[in-house]
Short mmCIF file of C-alpha atoms in Angstrom, two decimals:
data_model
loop_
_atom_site.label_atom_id
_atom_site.label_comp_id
_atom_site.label_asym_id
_atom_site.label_seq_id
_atom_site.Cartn_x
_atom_site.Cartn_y
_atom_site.Cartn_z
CA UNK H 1 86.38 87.24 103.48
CA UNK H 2 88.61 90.21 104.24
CA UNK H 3 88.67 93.08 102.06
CA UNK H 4 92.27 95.28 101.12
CA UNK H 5 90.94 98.64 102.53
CA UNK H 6 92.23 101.79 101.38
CA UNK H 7 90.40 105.64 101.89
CA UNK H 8 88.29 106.52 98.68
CA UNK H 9 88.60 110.00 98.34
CA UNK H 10 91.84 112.00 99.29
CA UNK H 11 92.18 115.90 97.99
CA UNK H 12 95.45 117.82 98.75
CA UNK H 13 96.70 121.01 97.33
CA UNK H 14 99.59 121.31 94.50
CA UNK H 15 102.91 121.82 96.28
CA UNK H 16 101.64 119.77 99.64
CA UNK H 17 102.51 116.17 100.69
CA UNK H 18 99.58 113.00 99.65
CA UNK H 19 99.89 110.31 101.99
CA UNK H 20 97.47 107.26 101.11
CA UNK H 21 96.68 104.36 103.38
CA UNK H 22 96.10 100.32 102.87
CA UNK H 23 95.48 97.96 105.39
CA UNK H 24 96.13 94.52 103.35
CA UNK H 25 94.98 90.85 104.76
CA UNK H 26 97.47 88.61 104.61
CA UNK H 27 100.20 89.04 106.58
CA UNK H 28 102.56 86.37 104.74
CA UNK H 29 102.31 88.47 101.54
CA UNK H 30 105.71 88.69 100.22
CA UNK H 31 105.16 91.64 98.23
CA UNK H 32 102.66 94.84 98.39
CA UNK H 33 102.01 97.19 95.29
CA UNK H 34 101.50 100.36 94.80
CA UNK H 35 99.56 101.03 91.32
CA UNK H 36 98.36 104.05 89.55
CA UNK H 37 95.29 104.53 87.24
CA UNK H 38 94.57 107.54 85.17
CA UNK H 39 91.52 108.46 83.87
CA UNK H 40 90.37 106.20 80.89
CA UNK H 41 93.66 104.07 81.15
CA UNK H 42 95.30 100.63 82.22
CA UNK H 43 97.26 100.43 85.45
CA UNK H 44 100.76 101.62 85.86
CA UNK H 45 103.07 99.97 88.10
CA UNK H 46 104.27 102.99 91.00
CA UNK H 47 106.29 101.00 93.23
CA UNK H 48 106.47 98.08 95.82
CA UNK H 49 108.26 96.54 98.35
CA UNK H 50 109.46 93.30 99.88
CA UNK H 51 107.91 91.99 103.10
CA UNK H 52 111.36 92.24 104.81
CA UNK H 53 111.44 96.27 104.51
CA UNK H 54 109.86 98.76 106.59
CA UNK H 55 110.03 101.55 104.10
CA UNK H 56 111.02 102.41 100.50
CA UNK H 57 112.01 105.70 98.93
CA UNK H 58 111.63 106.39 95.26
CA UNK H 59 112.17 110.10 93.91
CA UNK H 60 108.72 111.29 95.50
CA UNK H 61 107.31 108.39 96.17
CA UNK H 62 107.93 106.62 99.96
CA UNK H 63 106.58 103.47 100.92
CA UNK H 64 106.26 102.34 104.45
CA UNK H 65 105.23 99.03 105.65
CA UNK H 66 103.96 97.66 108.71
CA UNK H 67 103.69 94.17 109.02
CA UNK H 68 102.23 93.71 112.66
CA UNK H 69 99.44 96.31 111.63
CA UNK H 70 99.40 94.82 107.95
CA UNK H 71 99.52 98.20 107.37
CA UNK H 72 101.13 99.79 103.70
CA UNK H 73 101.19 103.50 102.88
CA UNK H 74 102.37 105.60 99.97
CA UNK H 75 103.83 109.19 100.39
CA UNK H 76 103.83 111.44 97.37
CA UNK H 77 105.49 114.58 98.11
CA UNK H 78 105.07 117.81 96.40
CA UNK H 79 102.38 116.91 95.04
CA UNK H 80 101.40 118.05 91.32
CA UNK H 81 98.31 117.90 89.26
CA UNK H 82 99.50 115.23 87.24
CA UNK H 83 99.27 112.67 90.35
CA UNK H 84 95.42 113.25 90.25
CA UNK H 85 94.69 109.20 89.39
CA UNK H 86 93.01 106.68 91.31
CA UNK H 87 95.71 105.16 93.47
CA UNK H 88 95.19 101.07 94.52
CA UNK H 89 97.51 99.15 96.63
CA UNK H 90 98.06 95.61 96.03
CA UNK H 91 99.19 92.06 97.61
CA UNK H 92 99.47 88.46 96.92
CA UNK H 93 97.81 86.71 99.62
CA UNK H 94 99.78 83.59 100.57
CA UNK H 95 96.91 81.33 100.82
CA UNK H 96 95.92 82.39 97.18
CA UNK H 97 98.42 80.48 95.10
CA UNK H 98 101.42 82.69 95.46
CA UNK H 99 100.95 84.86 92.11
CA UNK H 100 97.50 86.45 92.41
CA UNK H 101 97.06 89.89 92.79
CA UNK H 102 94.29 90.99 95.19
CA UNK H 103 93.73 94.69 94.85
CA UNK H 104 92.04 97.28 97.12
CA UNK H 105 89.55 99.39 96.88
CA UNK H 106 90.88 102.30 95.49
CA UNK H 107 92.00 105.84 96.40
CA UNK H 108 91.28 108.64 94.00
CA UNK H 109 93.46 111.74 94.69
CA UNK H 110 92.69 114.81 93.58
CA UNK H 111 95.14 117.81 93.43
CA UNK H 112 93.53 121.24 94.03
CA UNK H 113 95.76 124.05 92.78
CA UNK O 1 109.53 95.61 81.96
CA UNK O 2 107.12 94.04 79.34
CA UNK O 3 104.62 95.62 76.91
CA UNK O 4 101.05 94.75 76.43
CA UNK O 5 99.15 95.69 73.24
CA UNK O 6 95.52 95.13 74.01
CA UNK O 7 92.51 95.33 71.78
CA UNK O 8 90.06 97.03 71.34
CA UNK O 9 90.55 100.08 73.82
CA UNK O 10 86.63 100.20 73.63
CA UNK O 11 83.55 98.66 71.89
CA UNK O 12 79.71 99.45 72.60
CA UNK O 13 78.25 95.63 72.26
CA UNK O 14 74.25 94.85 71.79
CA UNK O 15 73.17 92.66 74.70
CA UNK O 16 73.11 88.83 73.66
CA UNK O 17 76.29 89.26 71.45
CA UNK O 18 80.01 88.38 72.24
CA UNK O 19 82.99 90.29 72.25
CA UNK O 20 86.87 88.83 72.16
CA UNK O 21 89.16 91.26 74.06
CA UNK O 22 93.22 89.89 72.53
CA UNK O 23 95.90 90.77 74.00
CA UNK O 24 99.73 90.55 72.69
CA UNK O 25 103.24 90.58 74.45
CA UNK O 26 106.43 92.05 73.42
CA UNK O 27 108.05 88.89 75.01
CA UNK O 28 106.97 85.48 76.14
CA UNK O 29 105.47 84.78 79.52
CA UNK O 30 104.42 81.85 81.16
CA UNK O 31 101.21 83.22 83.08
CA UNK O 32 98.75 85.98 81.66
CA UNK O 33 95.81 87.23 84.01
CA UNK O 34 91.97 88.65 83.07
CA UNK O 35 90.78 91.11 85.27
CA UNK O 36 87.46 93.03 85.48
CA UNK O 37 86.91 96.42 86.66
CA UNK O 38 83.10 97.20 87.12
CA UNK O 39 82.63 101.36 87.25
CA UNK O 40 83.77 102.64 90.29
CA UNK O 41 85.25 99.56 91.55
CA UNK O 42 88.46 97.81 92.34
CA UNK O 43 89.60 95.02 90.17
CA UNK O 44 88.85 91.87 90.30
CA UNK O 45 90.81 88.61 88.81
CA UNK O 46 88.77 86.80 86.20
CA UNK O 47 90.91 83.95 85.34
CA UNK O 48 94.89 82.94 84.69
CA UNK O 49 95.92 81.58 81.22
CA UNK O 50 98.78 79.19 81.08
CA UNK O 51 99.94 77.79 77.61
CA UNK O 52 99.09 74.48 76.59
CA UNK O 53 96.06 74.07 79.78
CA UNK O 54 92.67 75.43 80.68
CA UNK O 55 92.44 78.68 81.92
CA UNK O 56 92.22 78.60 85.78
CA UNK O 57 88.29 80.73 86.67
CA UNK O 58 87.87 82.51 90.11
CA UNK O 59 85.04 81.58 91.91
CA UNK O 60 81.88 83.12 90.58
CA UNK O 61 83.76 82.99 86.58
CA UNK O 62 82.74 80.29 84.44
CA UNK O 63 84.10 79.19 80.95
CA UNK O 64 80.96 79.47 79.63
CA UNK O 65 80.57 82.67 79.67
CA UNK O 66 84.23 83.71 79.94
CA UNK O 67 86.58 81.59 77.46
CA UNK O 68 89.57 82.25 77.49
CA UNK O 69 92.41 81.00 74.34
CA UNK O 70 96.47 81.00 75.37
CA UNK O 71 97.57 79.44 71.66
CA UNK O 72 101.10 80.80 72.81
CA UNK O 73 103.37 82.44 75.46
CA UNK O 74 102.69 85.86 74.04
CA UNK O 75 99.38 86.31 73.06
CA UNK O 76 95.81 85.64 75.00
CA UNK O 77 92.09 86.17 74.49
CA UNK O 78 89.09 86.47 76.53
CA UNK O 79 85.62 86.84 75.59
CA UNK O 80 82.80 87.90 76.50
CA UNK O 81 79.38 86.16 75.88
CA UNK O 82 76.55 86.44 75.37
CA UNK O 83 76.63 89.71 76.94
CA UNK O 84 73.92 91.59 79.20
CA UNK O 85 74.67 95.51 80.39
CA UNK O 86 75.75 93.87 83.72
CA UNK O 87 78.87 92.83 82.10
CA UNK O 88 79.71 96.73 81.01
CA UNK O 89 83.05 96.81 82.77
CA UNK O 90 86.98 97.73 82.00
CA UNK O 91 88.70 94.13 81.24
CA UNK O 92 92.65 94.28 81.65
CA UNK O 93 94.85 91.64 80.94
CA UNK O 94 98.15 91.38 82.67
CA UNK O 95 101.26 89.59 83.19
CA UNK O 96 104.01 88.70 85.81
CA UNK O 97 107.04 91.39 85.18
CA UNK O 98 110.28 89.63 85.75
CA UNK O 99 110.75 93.03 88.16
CA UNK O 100 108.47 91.85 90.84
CA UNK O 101 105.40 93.64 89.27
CA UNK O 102 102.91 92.94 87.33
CA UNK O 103 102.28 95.14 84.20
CA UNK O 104 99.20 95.89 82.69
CA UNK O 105 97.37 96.13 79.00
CA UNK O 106 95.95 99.67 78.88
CA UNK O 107 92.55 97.47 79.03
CA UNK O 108 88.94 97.36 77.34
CA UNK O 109 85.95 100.11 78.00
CA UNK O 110 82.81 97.54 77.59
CA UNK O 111 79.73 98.90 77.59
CA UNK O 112 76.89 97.07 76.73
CA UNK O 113 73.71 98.30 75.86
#
């Protein structure tokens, strides 16, 4: 079946903008997730948005959605050292059930200073 | 948004013994989720745990080798059996946030040897 894609390396420098890329499957998917793993650690919860917004702005975070392309990004701006992580987006597929989260593949961002 | 204690943060196992991952919530929910995280990889969804039913496996999980206990709507277990160094893996458990997310238990570092 189809994979969530997402980049699997992305290096920036401290100060600049990130901007990391999914393209998700389902296009029914009411909600898409951004989520943020650390080094040796669980997964925190960034952000999301609904399936009826084109783009989300939280602090230095931005989320912008494209449905017809099924296509989700995340926008960190100024960029600091502590947003080195591995960053994974994240849908619930319609056809799945309605409540099971189907992950990507992973971005891991790291911050050069 | 809720809190997960999960246990133990990490365990080195001998092959052919089992390990039971718990994990607790700070308030009562009515669907917890396994995940697995091989190294390097994205996560993938083991199982969901209702209270007071089986456990509902994703294809290629079996009970067998994956039970899974819900004796409540804030606490869960998983475990691993009868374990091989294939299964050497982060486990997670999670749960559906009444925020639209999901949150996550800070999750176990298996390694088997």
């Amino acid at each position: 079946g189809e994979d969530v894609e997402q980049s699997l390396f992305l290096s920036v420098r401290e100060g600049d903008s990130s901007v990391i890329n999914c393209t998700y499957t389902d296009s029914s998917s009411t909600y898409l997730y951004w989520y943020k793993q650390e080094p040796g650690a669980g997964l925190q919860l960034l952000t999301y948005i609904f399936s009826n917004m084109d783009m989300k702005q939280d602090q230095r975070l931005t989320v912008l959605l494209n449905k017809k392309d099924k296509h989700l990004s995340l926008r960190i701006a100024d960029t600091q050292t502590g947003d080195s992580a591995i960053y994974f987006c994240a849908e619930i597929p319609f056809t799945g059930g309605g409540n099971k989260l189907t992950f990507g593949t992973g971005t891991q961002l790291k911050v050069e200073l | 948004s809720a809190v997960i204690s999960q246990k133990p943060s990490r365990d080195i196992c001998q092959r052919g013994t089992s390990l039971t991952i718990q994990c607790q919530v700070d308030s009562q929910v009515t669907m917890m989720f396994w995940y697995r995280q091989q190294p390097g990889q994205s996560l993938t969804l083991i199982a969901t745990a209702n209270q007071g039913s089986e456990a509902t496996y994703e294809s290629g999980f079996v009970i067998d080798k994956f039970p899974i206990s819900r004796p409540n709507l804030t606490f869960s277990t998983l475990t691993v059996s009868n374990m091989s160094p294939e299964d050497s893996s982060i486990y997670l458990c999670s749960v559906e946030d009444s925020n639209y997310g999901y949150t996550f238990g800070s999750g176990t570092r298996l390694t088997v040897v």
